[in-house]
Amino acid sequence: MARKDDMLKAFLSNEEFCSKYGIPASSGRTIFQTQNSQSPALAALAKIIDRYEDDNTTPLYQQVINLLNEQL
């Protein structure tokens, strides 16, 4: 889980990403906490990262952006 939590923290530390999707950067610290978030974008981000498996065809960042854009 620590690797996934680190991925989440990396996304939440990106101010441009957080402002674009209305995600408060101080929202959560772990995947478990953010999956139950009131913010749909934050919950979606946590679920995407949690389900992410090593798929080298598309970078994780691009996968997240594509999925968030589809859902919002």
Backbone as a chain_set.jsonl record, in Angstrom:
{"seq": "MARKDDMLKAFLSNEEFCSKYGIPASSGRTIFQTQNSQSPALAALAKIIDRYEDDNTTPLYQQVINLLNEQL", "coords": {"N": [[0.81, -1.196, 0.0], [2.028, 1.198, 0.557], [3.407, 2.124, -1.701], [1.328, 2.834, -3.4], [0.143, 4.804, -1.833], [2.177, 6.675, -1.936], [2.045, 7.34, -4.649], [-0.45, 8.594, -4.698], [0.072, 10.805, -3.029], [1.893, 12.123, -4.659], [0.269, 12.974, -6.788], [-1.468, 14.664, -5.342], [0.271, 16.626, -4.579], [0.631, 18.167, -6.757], [-0.188, 21.218, -7.732], [-1.517, 22.335, -9.96], [-2.927, 20.157, -11.026], [-4.632, 19.531, -8.848], [-6.142, 21.913, -8.623], [-7.421, 22.002, -11.112], [-9.197, 19.831, -11.032], [-10.597, 20.364, -8.754], [-9.736, 19.349, -6.314], [-8.995, 19.303, -2.975], [-5.773, 19.702, -1.728], [-5.041, 18.87, 0.792], [-6.609, 16.759, 1.408], [-6.465, 13.904, 1.88], [-4.382, 11.299, 3.1], [-3.844, 8.691, 2.637], [-4.608, 5.915, 0.457], [-6.791, 4.438, 1.375], [-8.147, 6.315, 3.045], [-8.891, 8.284, 1.172], [-10.554, 6.972, -0.619], [-13.04, 7.022, 0.5], [-13.827, 9.612, 0.329], [-15.675, 12.73, 0.213], [-15.421, 14.145, -2.066], [-15.963, 13.584, -5.417], [-14.01, 13.472, -7.456], [-11.639, 13.074, -6.038], [-12.149, 10.633, -4.763], [-12.402, 9.049, -7.041], [-9.8, 9.264, -8.072], [-8.341, 7.92, -6.063], [-9.422, 5.341, -6.32], [-8.663, 4.684, -8.918], [-5.851, 4.67, -8.699], [-5.61, 2.661, -6.791], [-6.463, 0.418, -8.185], [-4.618, 0.29, -10.132], [-2.299, -1.421, -12.064], [0.9, -2.654, -13.029], [1.141, -1.44, -15.972], [2.59, -0.918, -18.821], [1.87, 0.35, -21.13], [0.577, 2.815, -21.163], [1.355, 5.767, -19.458], [0.794, 6.175, -15.923], [-0.106, 8.719, -15.076], [-1.347, 9.785, -17.375], [-3.368, 7.893, -17.737], [-4.922, 8.365, -15.454], [-5.752, 11.04, -15.882], [-7.272, 10.735, -18.251], [-9.339, 8.976, -17.36], [-10.512, 10.478, -15.272], [-11.46, 12.687, -16.714], [-13.391, 11.422, -18.275], [-15.222, 10.642, -16.323], [-16.044, 12.97, -15.044]], "CA": [[0.0, 0.0, 0.0], [2.856, 2.402, 0.661], [3.716, 2.611, -3.042], [0.119, 3.494, -3.889], [0.004, 6.038, -1.06], [3.159, 7.607, -2.492], [1.49, 7.828, -5.917], [-1.514, 9.532, -4.347], [0.71, 12.031, -2.536], [2.492, 12.807, -5.805], [-0.816, 13.679, -7.481], [-1.99, 15.73, -4.491], [1.265, 17.696, -4.441], [0.615, 18.927, -8.002], [-1.201, 22.258, -7.557], [-2.305, 22.493, -11.187], [-3.829, 19.005, -11.08], [-5.649, 19.674, -7.798], [-7.05, 23.02, -8.924], [-8.217, 21.655, -12.293], [-10.254, 18.889, -10.676], [-11.238, 20.78, -7.515], [-9.334, 18.439, -5.244], [-8.182, 19.949, -1.945], [-4.516, 18.962, -1.574], [-4.92, 18.33, 2.15], [-7.773, 15.885, 1.566], [-6.228, 12.579, 2.424], [-2.976, 10.901, 3.099], [-3.72, 7.297, 2.211], [-5.611, 5.446, -0.495], [-7.969, 4.042, 2.144], [-8.861, 7.521, 3.467], [-9.44, 9.044, 0.053], [-11.619, 6.228, -1.299], [-14.299, 7.382, 1.15], [-13.908, 11.065, 0.296], [-16.89, 13.358, -0.299], [-15.086, 14.671, -3.39], [-15.993, 12.509, -6.413], [-12.737, 13.409, -8.175], [-10.641, 12.495, -5.143], [-12.481, 9.214, -4.613], [-12.062, 8.403, -8.31], [-8.342, 9.194, -8.131], [-7.909, 6.846, -5.166], [-9.817, 4.049, -6.884], [-7.822, 4.435, -10.094], [-4.517, 4.293, -8.229], [-5.71, 1.38, -6.095], [-6.611, -0.652, -9.18], [-3.53, 0.383, -11.104], [-1.311, -2.491, -12.102], [1.993, -2.253, -13.908], [0.759, -1.471, -17.385], [3.576, -0.023, -19.419], [1.418, 0.905, -22.4], [0.226, 4.218, -20.958], [1.778, 6.221, -18.136], [-0.271, 6.299, -14.934], [-0.657, 10.072, -15.059], [-2.26, 9.926, -18.509], [-4.536, 7.057, -17.454], [-5.74, 9.062, -14.464], [-6.366, 12.198, -16.53], [-8.314, 10.249, -19.165], [-10.465, 8.436, -16.603], [-11.192, 11.574, -14.576], [-12.191, 13.468, -17.711], [-14.563, 10.648, -18.668], [-16.165, 10.541, -15.217], [-16.517, 14.284, -14.562]], "C": [[0.853, 1.26, 0.0], [3.175, 2.975, -0.712], [2.512, 3.36, -3.617], [-0.133, 4.793, -3.136], [0.977, 7.094, -1.564], [2.683, 8.174, -3.821], [0.413, 8.875, -5.656], [-0.921, 10.858, -3.895], [1.338, 12.82, -3.673], [1.423, 13.576, -6.583], [-1.305, 14.862, -6.656], [-0.993, 16.866, -4.286], [1.342, 18.555, -5.703], [-0.533, 19.94, -7.94], [-2.098, 22.411, -8.776], [-3.341, 21.374, -11.314], [-4.97, 19.176, -10.081], [-6.637, 20.788, -8.12], [-7.943, 22.698, -10.12], [-9.405, 20.776, -11.933], [-10.933, 19.218, -9.345], [-10.947, 19.871, -6.343], [-8.518, 19.217, -4.219], [-6.947, 19.104, -1.646], [-4.374, 18.327, -0.196], [-5.999, 17.283, 2.438], [-7.507, 14.559, 2.238], [-4.775, 12.221, 2.299], [-2.779, 9.472, 2.616], [-4.828, 6.964, 1.216], [-6.904, 5.11, 0.245], [-8.796, 5.253, 2.551], [-9.564, 8.195, 2.299], [-10.52, 8.289, -0.714], [-12.987, 6.572, -0.732], [-14.524, 8.885, 1.173], [-15.262, 11.54, -0.232], [-16.677, 13.926, -1.697], [-15.087, 13.529, -4.404], [-14.666, 12.36, -7.155], [-11.667, 12.752, -7.318], [-10.897, 11.004, -4.937], [-12.126, 8.446, -5.885], [-10.554, 8.237, -8.444], [-7.831, 8.037, -7.277], [-8.241, 5.474, -5.741], [-8.979, 3.694, -8.103], [-6.441, 3.969, -9.66], [-4.56, 2.924, -7.564], [-5.791, 0.214, -7.078], [-5.464, -0.701, -10.174], [-2.587, -0.804, -10.973], [-0.245, -2.057, -13.079], [1.613, -2.485, -15.362], [1.635, -0.451, -18.08], [3.113, 0.602, -20.725], [1.088, 2.383, -22.295], [0.693, 4.626, -19.571], [0.581, 6.425, -17.203], [-0.909, 7.672, -14.977], [-1.673, 10.242, -16.186], [-3.513, 9.081, -18.313], [-5.478, 7.764, -16.496], [-6.466, 10.236, -15.104], [-7.509, 11.748, -17.446], [-9.54, 9.756, -18.409], [-11.221, 9.52, -15.85], [-12.011, 12.401, -15.554], [-13.448, 12.74, -18.175], [-15.636, 10.671, -17.584], [-16.754, 11.876, -14.788], [-17.199, 15.078, -15.63]], "O": [[0.424, 2.291, -0.517], [3.21, 4.195, -0.873], [2.672, 4.404, -4.249], [-0.573, 5.777, -3.729], [0.64, 8.276, -1.614], [2.889, 9.356, -4.099], [0.372, 9.915, -6.315], [-1.366, 11.919, -4.333], [1.322, 14.051, -3.657], [1.657, 14.713, -6.992], [-1.534, 15.944, -7.197], [-1.379, 17.956, -3.864], [2.044, 19.566, -5.717], [-1.701, 19.575, -8.077], [-3.307, 22.597, -8.638], [-4.493, 21.624, -11.668], [-6.137, 18.988, -10.427], [-7.84, 20.628, -7.913], [-9.111, 23.086, -10.134], [-10.499, 20.956, -12.468], [-11.754, 18.439, -8.86], [-11.801, 19.649, -5.485], [-7.455, 19.741, -4.553], [-7.067, 17.918, -1.342], [-3.652, 17.342, -0.043], [-6.262, 16.965, 3.597], [-8.281, 14.142, 3.1], [-4.04, 12.781, 1.486], [-1.675, 9.088, 2.231], [-5.85, 7.648, 1.148], [-7.991, 5.46, -0.214], [-10.02, 5.232, 2.42], [-10.709, 8.627, 2.427], [-11.33, 8.915, -1.398], [-13.994, 6.425, -1.424], [-15.332, 9.376, 1.961], [-15.912, 10.85, -1.017], [-17.639, 14.163, -2.428], [-14.297, 12.594, -4.272], [-14.244, 11.241, -7.449], [-10.872, 11.957, -7.82], [-9.96, 10.206, -4.938], [-11.612, 7.329, -5.819], [-10.08, 7.189, -8.881], [-6.983, 7.262, -7.72], [-7.432, 4.55, -5.657], [-8.623, 2.531, -8.298], [-5.917, 2.989, -10.19], [-3.652, 2.114, -7.749], [-5.242, -0.858, -6.821], [-5.361, -1.637, -10.967], [-2.138, -1.134, -9.875], [-0.485, -1.161, -13.889], [1.752, -3.586, -15.897], [1.43, 0.754, -17.933], [3.882, 1.316, -21.369], [1.3, 3.13, -23.25], [0.452, 3.905, -18.604], [-0.505, 6.801, -17.643], [-2.133, 7.784, -14.922], [-2.752, 10.79, -15.963], [-4.607, 9.507, -18.683], [-6.692, 7.764, -16.698], [-7.666, 10.41, -14.894], [-8.595, 12.327, -17.412], [-10.667, 10.085, -18.781], [-12.45, 9.486, -15.795], [-13.143, 12.777, -15.249], [-14.467, 13.378, -18.441], [-16.827, 10.714, -17.89], [-17.849, 11.914, -14.227], [-17.648, 16.196, -15.377]]}, "num_chains": 1, "name": "protein.A"}
